[in-house]
Coordinates of C-alpha atoms in Angstrom, one line a residue:
M1 CA 0.0 0.0 0.0
L2 CA 1.4 3.4 -1.0
L3 CA 0.6 6.8 0.5
Y4 CA 1.4 9.9 -1.5
N5 CA 2.2 12.1 1.4
S6 CA 3.5 15.5 2.5
Q7 CA 5.1 15.4 6.0
V8 CA 3.9 18.9 6.9
S9 CA 0.3 18.3 5.8
G10 CA -2.2 17.7 8.6
N11 CA -4.5 16.0 6.1
C12 CA -1.8 13.4 5.4
Y13 CA -1.0 13.2 9.1
K14 CA -4.6 12.1 9.8
V15 CA -4.1 9.1 7.6
R16 CA -0.7 8.2 9.0
L17 CA -2.0 8.6 12.5
L18 CA -5.0 6.3 12.0
L19 CA -2.8 3.7 10.2
A20 CA -0.4 3.8 13.2
H21 CA -3.2 3.2 15.6
L22 CA -4.5 0.3 13.6
G23 CA -1.0 -1.2 13.1
I24 CA -1.3 -1.1 9.3
A25 CA 2.0 -0.9 7.4
F26 CA 2.4 1.3 4.3
E27 CA 5.0 2.9 2.1
R28 CA 5.1 6.6 1.4
R29 CA 6.1 8.8 -1.4
E30 CA 6.7 12.4 -0.6
L31 CA 5.2 15.2 -2.6
D32 CA 5.9 18.9 -2.1
V33 CA 3.0 21.0 -0.9
V34 CA 4.4 24.2 -2.2
D35 CA 5.8 23.1 -5.6
R36 CA 2.9 21.2 -7.2
S37 CA 4.3 21.2 -10.7
N38 CA 4.5 17.4 -10.9
R39 CA 1.1 16.6 -9.4
G40 CA -0.5 16.0 -12.8
D41 CA 2.2 13.5 -13.8
V42 CA 2.2 11.7 -10.5
L43 CA -1.5 11.7 -9.4
R44 CA -3.5 11.8 -12.6
G45 CA -5.8 8.8 -12.6
L46 CA -5.4 8.3 -8.9
N47 CA -7.0 11.5 -7.4
P48 CA -9.3 13.8 -9.4
A49 CA -8.2 16.8 -7.3
L50 CA -4.4 16.0 -7.7
R51 CA -4.0 16.4 -3.9
V52 CA -2.3 14.6 -1.1
P53 CA -3.1 12.4 0.7
T54 CA -3.7 9.9 -2.1
L55 CA -3.6 6.2 -1.2
V56 CA -3.1 3.4 -3.6
L57 CA -4.3 0.1 -2.2
D58 CA -2.5 -3.2 -2.7
D59 CA -4.9 -4.1 -5.5
G60 CA -4.2 -0.9 -7.4
R61 CA -7.4 1.0 -6.5
S62 CA -6.9 4.5 -5.2
L63 CA -8.5 6.8 -2.7
G64 CA -8.2 10.6 -2.3
E65 CA -9.4 12.9 0.4
S66 CA -8.3 12.4 4.0
G67 CA -11.9 11.9 5.3
A68 CA -12.6 9.2 2.8
I69 CA -9.4 7.4 3.6
L70 CA -10.1 7.6 7.3
W71 CA -13.6 6.1 6.8
Y72 CA -12.3 3.3 4.6
F73 CA -9.9 2.1 7.3
G74 CA -11.9 3.2 10.4
D75 CA -15.2 1.6 9.5
G76 CA -15.7 -1.6 11.4
T77 CA -13.1 -0.6 14.1
P78 CA -13.6 1.1 17.4
W79 CA -12.7 4.4 15.7
V80 CA -16.2 4.4 14.2
P81 CA -19.1 3.9 16.6
E82 CA -21.7 1.2 16.0
D83 CA -24.6 3.5 17.0
R84 CA -26.2 5.1 13.9
Y85 CA -26.5 8.5 15.5
E86 CA -23.0 8.5 16.9
R87 CA -21.7 7.5 13.4
A88 CA -23.5 10.6 12.0
Q89 CA -22.0 12.7 14.7
V90 CA -18.5 11.6 13.7
L91 CA -19.2 12.6 10.2
Q92 CA -20.7 15.9 11.4
W93 CA -17.4 16.8 13.1
M94 CA -15.3 15.5 10.1
F95 CA -17.3 17.8 7.8
F96 CA -16.9 20.7 10.3
E97 CA -13.2 20.1 10.2
Q98 CA -13.0 20.3 6.4
Y99 CA -15.5 23.2 6.0
D100 CA -14.8 25.4 9.0
H101 CA -11.6 24.4 10.7
E102 CA -9.2 23.4 8.0
P103 CA -9.9 26.3 5.6
A104 CA -8.9 28.7 8.5
I105 CA -6.4 27.1 10.8
A106 CA -4.6 25.0 8.3
V107 CA -4.6 27.7 5.7
V108 CA -3.1 30.4 8.1
R109 CA -0.5 27.8 9.2
F110 CA 0.4 27.2 5.6
W111 CA 0.7 30.9 4.8
L112 CA 2.9 31.7 7.9
A113 CA 4.9 28.5 8.5
V114 CA 5.1 26.6 5.2
S115 CA 4.7 28.9 2.1
D116 CA 7.9 31.0 2.6
R117 CA 6.0 34.1 1.4
P118 CA 3.6 35.1 4.2
E119 CA 3.5 38.7 3.0
A120 CA 1.6 37.5 -0.1
F121 CA -1.4 36.6 2.1
A122 CA -1.4 39.6 4.5
E123 CA -4.7 41.0 3.2
R124 CA -6.6 37.8 4.0
L125 CA -4.8 37.0 7.3
E126 CA -7.2 38.8 9.7
E127 CA -10.3 37.3 8.2
R128 CA -8.9 33.7 8.1
T129 CA -7.6 34.1 11.7
A130 CA -11.0 35.2 12.9
A131 CA -12.6 32.2 11.2
G132 CA -10.0 30.0 12.9
H133 CA -11.0 31.4 16.3
R134 CA -14.7 30.8 15.6
A135 CA -13.8 27.1 14.8
L136 CA -11.8 26.8 18.0
A137 CA -14.6 28.4 20.1
A138 CA -17.0 25.8 18.7
M139 CA -14.7 23.0 19.7
E140 CA -14.1 24.5 23.1
R141 CA -17.9 24.7 23.8
H142 CA -18.3 21.1 22.8
L143 CA -15.3 19.8 24.7
A144 CA -16.1 21.6 27.9
A145 CA -18.2 18.7 29.2
R146 CA -16.7 15.7 27.5
D147 CA -13.3 14.0 26.9
F148 CA -13.7 13.2 23.2
F149 CA -15.9 14.6 20.4
V150 CA -18.3 11.7 20.1
G151 CA -19.4 9.2 22.8
D152 CA -17.1 8.0 25.6
G153 CA -14.0 7.3 23.6
P154 CA -11.9 8.5 20.7
S155 CA -13.2 8.3 17.2
L156 CA -12.3 9.5 13.7
A157 CA -13.6 12.9 14.7
D158 CA -10.8 13.2 17.2
I159 CA -8.2 12.2 14.6
A160 CA -9.6 14.6 12.0
L161 CA -9.6 17.6 14.4
Y162 CA -6.4 16.8 16.2
A163 CA -4.2 17.0 13.1
Y164 CA -4.3 20.7 12.5
T165 CA -5.4 21.8 16.0
H166 CA -2.2 20.5 17.7
V167 CA -0.1 22.7 15.3
A168 CA -2.4 25.7 15.4
H169 CA 0.3 27.7 17.2
E170 CA 2.4 27.5 14.0
G171 CA -0.3 29.7 12.5
G172 CA -0.3 32.1 15.4
F173 CA -3.3 30.7 17.2
D174 CA -3.0 30.9 20.9
L175 CA -4.9 28.1 22.7
D176 CA -4.5 29.6 26.2
G177 CA -8.1 31.0 25.9
Y178 CA -9.5 27.6 25.2
P179 CA -8.7 25.4 28.2
A180 CA -10.7 22.3 27.1
I181 CA -8.8 22.1 23.9
P182 CA -5.2 21.5 25.3
A183 CA -6.6 19.0 27.7
W184 CA -8.2 17.1 24.8
L185 CA -5.0 17.3 22.8
E186 CA -3.2 15.7 25.7
R187 CA -5.7 12.9 25.8
V188 CA -5.4 12.2 22.1
A189 CA -1.6 12.3 22.2
A190 CA -1.6 9.8 25.1
L191 CA -3.6 7.1 23.2
P192 CA -1.7 3.9 22.5
G193 CA -0.1 3.9 19.1
H194 CA 0.0 7.6 18.8
V195 CA 2.7 9.0 16.4
A196 CA 3.8 12.6 16.0
I197 CA 3.3 14.6 12.8
D198 CA 7.0 14.4 12.0
A199 CA 7.2 10.6 12.4

């Protein structure tokens, strides 16, 4: 099994983190998240969006989009609840991550810590930072009375949201005003099988 990966990408990290928790071996091929000039040559026919992560299964079939890959491997494991409503809640938080969280927190982190040209994005920084704080506030409210996002234990929702939240400081997001979030980050990082983003 081959993962087209970028080590700094939280979306790729989600996949690596779940595979580590499940004890599933894979090979990886690194692609640059800044210089995307070879994406068409490498990923055409594998991922319609030409993005990482892209996973090629042992039988040659491919999957793109981190959420789809997480669901493929997580379904039928403790990472996806059996209860129908809780399964829908997991998806709710995964969609929240891609629609509200990632377009703000991950994007600002990319601009400031990865792109090597943060000045090019200065006009949009305030708006995207405010959007990131709205996403963090929603997470804080939800986590104030619970240990994990859905049910009594960790799920794919936690993996999806952990990936970019634990490096939010690289985008200038200060989590000191969100006390429930750092406590949750510590719980996720303490789970057996956890690996760091740079592993």
